[in-house]
Amino acid sequence: MEHDQINVILFGPSGINKRAAASNLEAICKSHLPSCRVQRLDITDFLETSIHVFLKRPVRIQQEITREAIRDRIHPKLSEADLNIISLHATLLCTSIPVFPCLSESVELLSPDITFTLLDDVYACKARLEKNGYPFRFSQLLAWRQIECGMADHFAQVLKIENVYLAAKHPRITWYRLAFEPQKPRVYSASQITEPRKSPELIAEIEKHRRKLHTSYVVFDPLTLDDRLLINNIPREIEGDTTFQIAENERWPCNFSDLGNDFLSLVSEDTSVFPITIDHREALALKRPVEGSSRRNVIDAQIRYRDFRYIDQSDVVSAYRPYLNGHESSGVAAEKTYSAGSGERAVVEFSPKADLETLGSKPFSTPLPGPICYSPDEFYKQLEEVAAKEALRRYKRNKQKYLKFENFRNKFQTNDPKSL
């Protein structure tokens, strides 16, 4: 029986380690689609010159080299596999100048069915790039990330396909479910971060909740990215040195491997980057507001942008104890407000009555577009029901697009070649 080929493109700025991500994608597909032939194709392996030389070429030459690599060397290989995972750069940073080696016509030659823009902690990207001889400032890498996101969105819009933002520390099963299980509900996980850090018991509670979500749903988990640790605890003054260090325990834990191989991260945390050494002046510059109207700095602006995008990609928002110990999380409050407005997403909230006892009335309180639950059992029951309904609505709106992925999955979920 003939089957349709699936072509997936991975975008993401340099330093993400897309090779590791693609390898994990291949592994999860071989596990769940044992009959499927998977092929990984990285653009840097098909260029006519070294990437180090490539980066010094004028942008028009970069575009020509990239187009030839895709047209003459990658495109002919696509027929050799059922599933092609293709890693590209939408943007490069050459002498601090953003350049665009991929043209939409070149990307179109690959006939992509979906694109994913991978993101990772900016300090991890910086460490990987420095090992390869490319020292960048944090501010440069933060800007590069946003340009890459915008260009990937542009390609997806031109080609009329979906571009999904996904932090590389998400479990690899998240990617598989997004691609091949479109009927599975997609949940944005909103919870407190600051208040739980004060207590190991609260951290354990949040971690138990996260695991429950990741086991059952496609989860967009904001804790898989934590750039803010660079500015959370900047010393007021530095004596004798111009740098300070950030310890590993300042990073919120992000490892679900205890749930099994399916839950290995697309790109695992490299603990050798800790302690992170950061220049005091650079940290202060990162913390300085770039928006006069909101007083947001570049890191906070990106957190807001990315988390709202995750909500847009979700069916429902799970708000777990947003008033923890009577302290309302400003982040979760903003996410609930966005969901109630332009996000147009239902929110299911768990707030035990003890968290709400000290809260008073406000003329303009945080809106909640969905049910509030006072017990964990009721919360998870309501979340399951609301998520299922919202996922079905999304699926029906996009059924024709999803059918190709479902048919592909169904054909390759067996080891019996006679069924193909």
CSV table of C-alpha atoms in Angstrom, one decimal:
chain,number,residue,atom,x,y,z
A,1,MET,CA,0.0,0.0,0.0
A,2,GLU,CA,1.3,3.4,-0.9
A,3,HIS,CA,2.0,5.9,1.9
A,4,ASP,CA,2.5,9.6,2.1
A,5,GLN,CA,5.9,10.8,3.2
A,6,ILE,CA,6.3,13.2,6.1
A,7,ASN,CA,8.9,16.0,6.1
A,8,VAL,CA,9.6,17.8,9.3
A,9,ILE,CA,11.9,20.9,9.5
A,10,LEU,CA,13.6,22.0,12.7
A,11,PHE,CA,14.5,25.6,13.1
A,12,GLY,CA,16.3,27.2,16.0
A,13,PRO,CA,19.3,29.5,16.5
A,14,SER,CA,22.8,28.2,16.7
A,15,GLY,CA,23.7,26.6,20.1
A,16,ILE,CA,20.5,24.6,20.4
A,17,ASN,CA,22.2,21.3,19.4
A,18,LYS,CA,19.6,20.4,16.8
A,19,ARG,CA,21.6,17.2,16.1
A,20,ALA,CA,20.9,15.9,19.5
A,21,ALA,CA,17.2,16.9,19.1
A,22,ALA,CA,16.9,15.2,15.7
A,23,SER,CA,18.6,12.0,17.1
A,24,ASN,CA,16.0,11.9,19.9
A,25,LEU,CA,13.2,12.5,17.4
A,26,GLU,CA,14.5,9.6,15.4
A,27,ALA,CA,14.6,7.4,18.5
A,28,ILE,CA,11.1,8.2,19.6
A,29,CYS,CA,9.7,7.5,16.1
A,30,LYS,CA,11.5,4.2,15.9
A,31,SER,CA,10.0,3.3,19.2
A,32,HIS,CA,6.5,4.1,18.3
A,33,LEU,CA,6.6,3.6,14.5
A,34,PRO,CA,8.9,0.6,14.2
A,35,SER,CA,8.2,0.1,10.5
A,36,CYS,CA,9.1,3.7,9.6
A,37,ARG,CA,12.3,4.6,7.8
A,38,VAL,CA,13.6,7.8,9.5
A,39,GLN,CA,16.3,10.0,8.0
A,40,ARG,CA,18.1,12.9,9.7
A,41,LEU,CA,19.4,15.6,7.4
A,42,ASP,CA,21.4,18.6,8.7
A,43,ILE,CA,22.0,21.5,6.3
A,44,THR,CA,25.6,21.9,7.5
A,45,ASP,CA,26.4,18.4,6.2
A,46,PHE,CA,25.4,19.4,2.7
A,47,LEU,CA,27.1,22.7,2.2
A,48,GLU,CA,29.9,22.9,-0.4
A,49,THR,CA,32.2,24.5,2.1
A,50,SER,CA,33.0,24.5,5.8
A,51,ILE,CA,30.5,26.3,8.0
A,52,HIS,CA,33.3,28.4,9.3
A,53,VAL,CA,34.0,29.6,5.8
A,54,PHE,CA,30.3,29.8,5.0
A,55,LEU,CA,29.8,32.3,7.8
A,56,LYS,CA,32.3,34.7,6.2
A,57,ARG,CA,30.6,34.8,2.8
A,58,PRO,CA,28.3,37.6,1.7
A,59,VAL,CA,24.6,36.9,2.4
A,60,ARG,CA,23.8,36.5,-1.3
A,61,ILE,CA,26.5,33.8,-1.6
A,62,GLN,CA,25.2,32.1,1.6
A,63,GLN,CA,21.7,32.0,0.1
A,64,GLU,CA,23.0,30.6,-3.2
A,65,ILE,CA,25.1,27.9,-1.4
A,66,THR,CA,22.1,27.0,0.8
A,67,ARG,CA,19.8,26.8,-2.2
A,68,GLU,CA,22.2,24.5,-4.1
A,69,ALA,CA,22.6,22.3,-1.0
A,70,ILE,CA,18.9,21.9,-0.6
A,71,ARG,CA,18.1,21.6,-4.3
A,72,ASP,CA,21.0,19.4,-5.5
A,73,ARG,CA,21.9,17.3,-2.4
A,74,ILE,CA,19.1,17.2,0.2
A,75,HIS,CA,16.0,17.2,-2.0
A,76,PRO,CA,17.2,14.1,-4.0
A,77,LYS,CA,17.6,12.2,-0.7
A,78,LEU,CA,14.1,12.8,0.6
A,79,SER,CA,12.7,9.7,-1.2
A,80,GLU,CA,15.1,7.5,0.7
A,81,ALA,CA,13.0,7.7,3.9
A,82,ASP,CA,9.4,7.7,5.1
A,83,LEU,CA,10.1,10.4,7.6
A,84,ASN,CA,12.7,13.1,7.0
A,85,ILE,CA,13.8,15.3,9.9
A,86,ILE,CA,15.6,18.3,8.4
A,87,SER,CA,17.6,20.8,10.4
A,88,LEU,CA,17.9,24.3,9.0
A,89,HIS,CA,19.0,27.8,10.1
A,90,ALA,CA,16.5,30.5,9.3
A,91,THR,CA,18.9,33.1,10.7
A,92,LEU,CA,22.6,33.4,11.3
A,93,LEU,CA,24.5,36.1,13.3
A,94,CYS,CA,27.6,37.2,11.4
A,95,THR,CA,29.6,39.9,13.0
A,96,SER,CA,26.5,40.9,15.0
A,97,ILE,CA,24.5,41.3,11.8
A,98,PRO,CA,21.5,39.0,11.3
A,99,VAL,CA,21.6,37.3,7.9
A,100,PHE,CA,19.1,35.0,6.3
A,101,PRO,CA,20.6,32.1,4.4
A,102,CYS,CA,17.3,30.4,3.7
A,103,LEU,CA,14.9,31.8,1.2
A,104,SER,CA,11.3,30.6,1.3
A,105,GLU,CA,11.7,29.2,-2.2
A,106,SER,CA,14.5,27.0,-0.9
A,107,VAL,CA,12.5,25.8,2.1
A,108,GLU,CA,9.5,25.1,-0.2
A,109,LEU,CA,11.7,22.6,-2.2
A,110,LEU,CA,11.6,20.4,0.9
A,111,SER,CA,7.8,20.1,0.9
A,112,PRO,CA,7.6,20.4,4.7
A,113,ASP,CA,4.5,19.2,6.4
A,114,ILE,CA,5.2,21.0,9.7
A,115,THR,CA,8.1,23.0,11.3
A,116,PHE,CA,9.3,23.2,14.8
A,117,THR,CA,11.3,26.1,16.2
A,118,LEU,CA,13.4,24.7,19.0
A,119,LEU,CA,14.5,27.0,21.9
A,120,ASP,CA,16.9,26.4,24.8
A,121,ASP,CA,18.3,28.2,27.8
A,122,VAL,CA,20.4,31.1,26.5
A,123,TYR,CA,23.2,30.2,28.9
A,124,ALA,CA,23.3,26.6,27.5
A,125,CYS,CA,23.4,28.0,23.9
A,126,LYS,CA,26.2,30.4,24.9
A,127,ALA,CA,28.3,27.6,26.4
A,128,ARG,CA,27.9,25.4,23.3
A,129,LEU,CA,28.9,28.2,20.9
A,130,GLU,CA,31.9,29.2,23.0
A,131,LYS,CA,33.2,25.6,22.8
A,132,ASN,CA,33.1,25.9,19.0
A,133,GLY,CA,35.0,29.2,19.1
A,134,TYR,CA,32.0,31.6,18.8
A,135,PRO,CA,31.8,33.8,22.0
A,136,PHE,CA,28.5,35.7,22.0
A,137,ARG,CA,27.0,38.0,24.6
A,138,PHE,CA,23.7,36.9,26.2
A,139,SER,CA,22.0,39.9,24.7
A,140,GLN,CA,23.1,38.9,21.2
A,141,LEU,CA,21.7,35.4,21.6
A,142,LEU,CA,18.4,36.6,23.0
A,143,ALA,CA,18.0,38.9,20.0
A,144,TRP,CA,19.0,36.0,17.6
A,145,ARG,CA,16.4,33.8,19.1
A,146,GLN,CA,13.6,36.2,18.5
A,147,ILE,CA,14.7,36.8,14.9
A,148,GLU,CA,14.8,33.0,14.3
A,149,CYS,CA,11.3,32.6,15.7
A,150,GLY,CA,10.0,35.4,13.4
A,151,MET,CA,11.6,34.0,10.3
A,152,ALA,CA,10.3,30.5,11.0
A,153,ASP,CA,6.8,31.9,11.4
A,154,HIS,CA,7.3,33.7,8.1
A,155,PHE,CA,8.2,30.5,6.3
A,156,ALA,CA,5.3,28.6,7.8
A,157,GLN,CA,2.9,31.4,6.8
A,158,VAL,CA,4.2,31.4,3.2
A,159,LEU,CA,4.0,27.6,3.0
A,160,LYS,CA,0.6,27.4,4.8
A,161,ILE,CA,1.8,25.0,7.4
A,162,GLU,CA,2.1,25.0,11.2
A,163,ASN,CA,5.2,26.3,13.1
A,164,VAL,CA,5.3,25.1,16.7
A,165,TYR,CA,7.5,26.7,19.3
A,166,LEU,CA,9.0,24.1,21.6
A,167,ALA,CA,11.7,24.4,24.2
A,168,ALA,CA,14.3,21.6,23.7
A,169,LYS,CA,14.1,20.5,27.3
A,170,HIS,CA,10.6,19.2,26.7
A,171,PRO,CA,10.3,15.4,26.7
A,172,ARG,CA,10.7,13.9,23.3
A,173,ILE,CA,7.2,12.3,23.6
A,174,THR,CA,5.8,15.9,23.5
A,175,TRP,CA,7.1,16.3,20.0
A,176,TYR,CA,5.8,12.9,18.9
A,177,ARG,CA,2.3,13.6,20.3
A,178,LEU,CA,2.3,17.0,18.6
A,179,ALA,CA,3.1,15.5,15.3
A,180,PHE,CA,1.3,12.2,15.3
A,181,GLU,CA,-1.4,12.3,18.0
A,182,PRO,CA,-3.3,15.5,17.0
A,183,GLN,CA,-6.4,14.4,19.0
A,184,LYS,CA,-4.5,14.4,22.3
A,185,PRO,CA,-5.3,17.5,24.3
A,186,ARG,CA,-2.7,20.2,24.5
A,187,VAL,CA,-2.3,21.9,27.9
A,188,TYR,CA,-0.4,24.9,29.0
A,189,SER,CA,1.0,24.4,32.5
A,190,ALA,CA,0.7,27.5,34.6
A,191,SER,CA,2.0,27.4,38.1
A,192,GLN,CA,3.9,29.4,40.7
A,193,ILE,CA,7.7,29.4,40.7
A,194,THR,CA,8.9,32.1,43.1
A,195,GLU,CA,6.8,31.0,46.2
A,196,PRO,CA,7.5,27.2,45.9
A,197,ARG,CA,11.3,27.8,45.8
A,198,LYS,CA,11.1,28.6,49.5
A,199,SER,CA,10.1,25.0,50.4
A,200,PRO,CA,11.3,21.6,49.2
A,201,GLU,CA,7.8,20.3,49.9
A,202,LEU,CA,6.2,22.8,47.6
A,203,ILE,CA,8.8,22.1,44.9
A,204,ALA,CA,7.9,18.4,45.2
A,205,GLU,CA,4.2,19.2,44.9
A,206,ILE,CA,4.7,21.2,41.8
A,207,GLU,CA,7.0,18.5,40.3
A,208,LYS,CA,4.3,15.8,41.1
A,209,HIS,CA,1.7,18.0,39.3
A,210,ARG,CA,4.0,18.5,36.2
A,211,ARG,CA,4.6,14.8,35.9
A,212,LYS,CA,0.8,14.1,36.1
A,213,LEU,CA,0.3,16.5,33.2
A,214,HIS,CA,3.1,15.3,31.0
A,215,THR,CA,2.0,11.7,31.4
A,216,SER,CA,-1.5,12.5,30.2
A,217,TYR,CA,-1.3,15.4,27.7
A,218,VAL,CA,0.7,17.3,25.2
A,219,VAL,CA,2.2,19.9,27.7
A,220,PHE,CA,3.7,23.2,26.9
A,221,ASP,CA,5.7,23.7,30.0
A,222,PRO,CA,7.3,27.1,30.6
A,223,LEU,CA,9.7,25.7,33.2
A,224,THR,CA,11.6,24.0,30.4
A,225,LEU,CA,13.2,27.4,29.7
A,226,ASP,CA,14.8,29.5,32.5
A,227,ASP,CA,16.8,32.4,31.2
A,228,ARG,CA,15.7,34.5,34.2
A,229,LEU,CA,18.1,32.8,36.5
A,230,LEU,CA,20.7,35.1,35.0
A,231,ILE,CA,19.1,38.1,36.7
A,232,ASN,CA,17.2,36.6,39.6
A,233,ASN,CA,20.0,37.2,42.2
A,234,ILE,CA,22.4,39.8,41.0
A,235,PRO,CA,24.7,40.9,43.8
A,236,ARG,CA,24.4,44.6,44.5
A,237,GLU,CA,28.1,45.1,44.6
A,238,ILE,CA,31.1,43.0,43.5
A,239,GLU,CA,34.3,43.3,45.5
A,240,GLY,CA,37.6,42.5,43.8
A,241,ASP,CA,36.1,40.8,40.7
A,242,THR,CA,33.7,41.9,37.9
A,243,THR,CA,31.9,38.6,37.7
A,244,PHE,CA,29.6,36.4,39.9
A,245,GLN,CA,28.5,32.8,39.7
A,246,ILE,CA,25.1,31.1,39.4
A,247,ALA,CA,24.9,27.6,40.9
A,248,GLU,CA,23.1,24.6,39.4
A,249,ASN,CA,20.5,24.5,42.2
A,250,GLU,CA,19.2,27.9,41.1
A,251,ARG,CA,17.8,26.3,37.9
A,252,TRP,CA,14.3,24.9,38.5
A,253,PRO,CA,14.7,21.1,37.9
A,254,CYS,CA,13.7,20.0,34.4
A,255,ASN,CA,14.2,16.2,34.0
A,256,PHE,CA,11.4,13.8,33.4
A,257,SER,CA,13.6,10.7,32.6
A,258,ASP,CA,12.2,9.0,35.8
A,259,LEU,CA,9.0,8.5,33.8
A,260,GLY,CA,10.8,6.4,31.2
A,261,ASN,CA,12.7,6.7,27.9
A,262,ASP,CA,9.8,8.5,26.1
A,263,PHE,CA,10.3,11.4,28.5
A,264,LEU,CA,13.9,12.0,27.9
A,265,SER,CA,14.5,15.6,26.9
A,266,LEU,CA,15.0,16.5,23.2
A,267,VAL,CA,18.2,18.1,24.4
A,268,SER,CA,19.3,17.2,27.9
A,269,GLU,CA,20.6,19.6,30.4
A,270,ASP,CA,24.4,19.8,30.4
A,271,THR,CA,25.2,20.3,34.1
A,272,SER,CA,28.8,21.0,33.3
A,273,VAL,CA,27.9,24.6,32.3
A,274,PHE,CA,27.4,25.3,36.1
A,275,PRO,CA,28.4,27.3,37.8
A,276,ILE,CA,27.6,29.9,35.3
A,277,THR,CA,30.1,32.9,35.4
A,278,ILE,CA,28.5,36.1,34.3
A,279,ASP,CA,29.8,39.6,34.1
A,280,HIS,CA,28.2,41.8,36.7
A,281,ARG,CA,27.7,44.7,34.3
A,282,GLU,CA,26.2,42.4,31.6
A,283,ALA,CA,23.7,41.0,34.2
A,284,LEU,CA,22.7,44.5,35.2
A,285,ALA,CA,22.2,45.4,31.5
A,286,LEU,CA,20.0,42.4,31.0
A,287,LYS,CA,17.9,43.4,34.0
A,288,ARG,CA,17.5,47.0,32.7
A,289,PRO,CA,14.0,47.7,31.3
A,290,VAL,CA,13.9,48.1,27.5
A,291,GLU,CA,10.2,49.1,27.5
A,292,GLY,CA,9.4,52.4,29.2
A,293,SER,CA,5.7,51.7,29.2
A,294,SER,CA,5.9,48.3,30.9
A,295,ARG,CA,9.3,48.4,32.6
A,296,ARG,CA,10.1,45.0,31.1
A,297,ASN,CA,13.6,43.9,30.4
A,298,VAL,CA,14.5,41.8,27.4
A,299,ILE,CA,14.3,38.5,29.3
A,300,ASP,CA,10.9,39.2,30.8
A,301,ALA,CA,9.6,40.5,27.4
A,302,GLN,CA,10.6,37.2,25.8
A,303,ILE,CA,9.1,35.1,28.6
A,304,ARG,CA,5.8,37.0,28.1
A,305,TYR,CA,5.9,36.5,24.3
A,306,ARG,CA,6.8,32.9,24.5
A,307,ASP,CA,4.4,31.9,27.2
A,308,PHE,CA,1.5,33.6,25.4
A,309,ARG,CA,2.6,31.7,22.2
A,310,TYR,CA,2.4,28.5,24.2
A,311,ILE,CA,-1.1,29.4,25.3
A,312,ASP,CA,-2.1,30.0,21.6
A,313,GLN,CA,-0.7,26.5,20.8
A,314,SER,CA,-2.7,24.9,23.6
A,315,ASP,CA,-6.3,23.8,24.0
A,316,VAL,CA,-6.7,24.7,27.7
A,317,VAL,CA,-4.7,26.3,30.4
A,318,SER,CA,-4.0,24.5,33.7
A,319,ALA,CA,-3.6,27.0,36.5
A,320,TYR,CA,-2.2,25.2,39.5
A,321,ARG,CA,-2.4,27.1,42.8
A,322,PRO,CA,-2.0,30.6,41.4
A,323,TYR,CA,-2.7,32.0,44.9
A,324,LEU,CA,-0.2,29.8,46.7
A,325,ASN,CA,-0.2,30.6,50.4
A,326,GLY,CA,-2.2,33.7,49.7
A,327,HIS,CA,0.4,35.2,47.3
A,328,GLU,CA,-1.0,35.7,43.8
A,329,SER,CA,1.5,34.9,41.0
A,330,SER,CA,1.7,37.9,38.7
A,331,GLY,CA,2.8,35.6,35.8
A,332,VAL,CA,-0.2,33.2,36.2
A,333,ALA,CA,-2.5,36.2,36.6
A,334,ALA,CA,-1.2,37.6,33.3
A,335,GLU,CA,-1.7,34.3,31.6
A,336,LYS,CA,-5.2,34.0,32.9
A,337,THR,CA,-6.0,37.5,31.7
A,338,TYR,CA,-4.5,36.8,28.2
A,339,SER,CA,-6.5,33.5,28.0
A,340,ALA,CA,-9.7,35.3,28.9
A,341,GLY,CA,-9.0,38.0,26.2
A,342,SER,CA,-7.2,37.6,22.9
A,343,GLY,CA,-6.0,34.1,23.8
A,344,GLU,CA,-9.5,32.8,23.9
A,345,ARG,CA,-8.6,29.7,25.9
A,346,ALA,CA,-10.4,28.1,28.8
A,347,VAL,CA,-8.6,27.9,32.1
A,348,VAL,CA,-9.1,25.2,34.7
A,349,GLU,CA,-7.9,26.4,38.1
A,350,PHE,CA,-6.9,24.5,41.3
A,351,SER,CA,-7.1,26.8,44.3
A,352,PRO,CA,-7.6,25.1,47.7
A,353,LYS,CA,-9.7,27.2,50.0
A,354,ALA,CA,-6.7,27.8,52.3
A,355,ASP,CA,-5.0,29.7,49.5
A,356,LEU,CA,-8.0,32.0,49.1
A,357,GLU,CA,-8.8,32.8,52.7
A,358,THR,CA,-6.8,36.0,52.9
A,359,LEU,CA,-7.8,37.3,49.5
A,360,GLY,CA,-10.1,40.3,49.5
A,361,SER,CA,-12.3,41.8,46.8
A,362,LYS,CA,-10.8,44.0,44.0
A,363,PRO,CA,-12.5,46.3,41.6
A,364,PHE,CA,-10.5,44.7,38.7
A,365,SER,CA,-9.7,41.1,39.7
A,366,THR,CA,-7.9,38.5,37.6
A,367,PRO,CA,-10.5,37.0,35.2
A,368,LEU,CA,-10.9,33.2,35.1
A,369,PRO,CA,-12.5,31.8,31.9
A,370,GLY,CA,-13.3,28.4,33.3
A,371,PRO,CA,-14.0,26.5,36.5
A,372,ILE,CA,-12.2,26.8,39.8
A,373,CYS,CA,-11.7,23.6,41.8
A,374,TYR,CA,-11.0,23.3,45.5
A,375,SER,CA,-9.7,19.7,45.5
A,376,PRO,CA,-7.0,18.0,43.4
A,377,ASP,CA,-9.4,15.2,42.4
A,378,GLU,CA,-12.0,17.6,41.1
A,379,PHE,CA,-9.3,19.7,39.4
A,380,TYR,CA,-7.9,16.8,37.4
A,381,LYS,CA,-11.4,15.6,36.5
A,382,GLN,CA,-12.4,19.0,35.3
A,383,LEU,CA,-9.2,19.5,33.4
A,384,GLU,CA,-9.6,16.1,31.6
A,385,GLU,CA,-13.2,17.0,30.6
A,386,VAL,CA,-12.5,20.6,29.4
A,387,ALA,CA,-9.3,19.6,27.6
A,388,ALA,CA,-11.0,16.8,25.8
A,389,LYS,CA,-13.8,19.1,24.5
A,390,GLU,CA,-11.4,21.9,23.5
A,391,ALA,CA,-9.1,19.4,21.7
A,392,LEU,CA,-12.0,18.0,19.8
A,393,ARG,CA,-12.9,21.6,18.6
A,394,ARG,CA,-9.4,22.2,17.4
A,395,TYR,CA,-9.2,18.8,15.7
A,396,LYS,CA,-12.4,19.4,13.8
A,397,ARG,CA,-11.2,22.8,12.6
A,398,ASN,CA,-8.0,21.2,11.3
A,399,LYS,CA,-9.1,17.7,10.5
A,400,GLN,CA,-7.9,17.6,6.9
A,401,LYS,CA,-4.5,18.8,7.9
A,402,TYR,CA,-4.2,16.3,10.8
A,403,LEU,CA,-5.4,13.3,8.7
A,404,LYS,CA,-2.1,12.9,6.9
A,405,PHE,CA,-0.2,12.6,10.2
A,406,GLU,CA,-2.7,10.2,11.6
A,407,ASN,CA,-2.8,8.0,8.5
A,408,PHE,CA,1.0,8.0,8.5
A,409,ARG,CA,1.1,7.0,12.2
A,410,ASN,CA,-1.4,4.2,11.7
A,411,LYS,CA,0.5,2.6,8.8
A,412,PHE,CA,3.8,2.5,10.7
A,413,GLN,CA,2.7,1.4,14.1
A,414,THR,CA,3.1,-2.2,13.2
A,415,ASN,CA,6.2,-4.3,12.5
A,416,ASP,CA,4.3,-6.3,9.9
A,417,PRO,CA,5.4,-5.1,6.4
A,418,LYS,CA,2.3,-6.7,4.9
A,419,SER,CA,0.1,-4.1,6.5
A,420,LEU,CA,2.0,-1.3,4.6
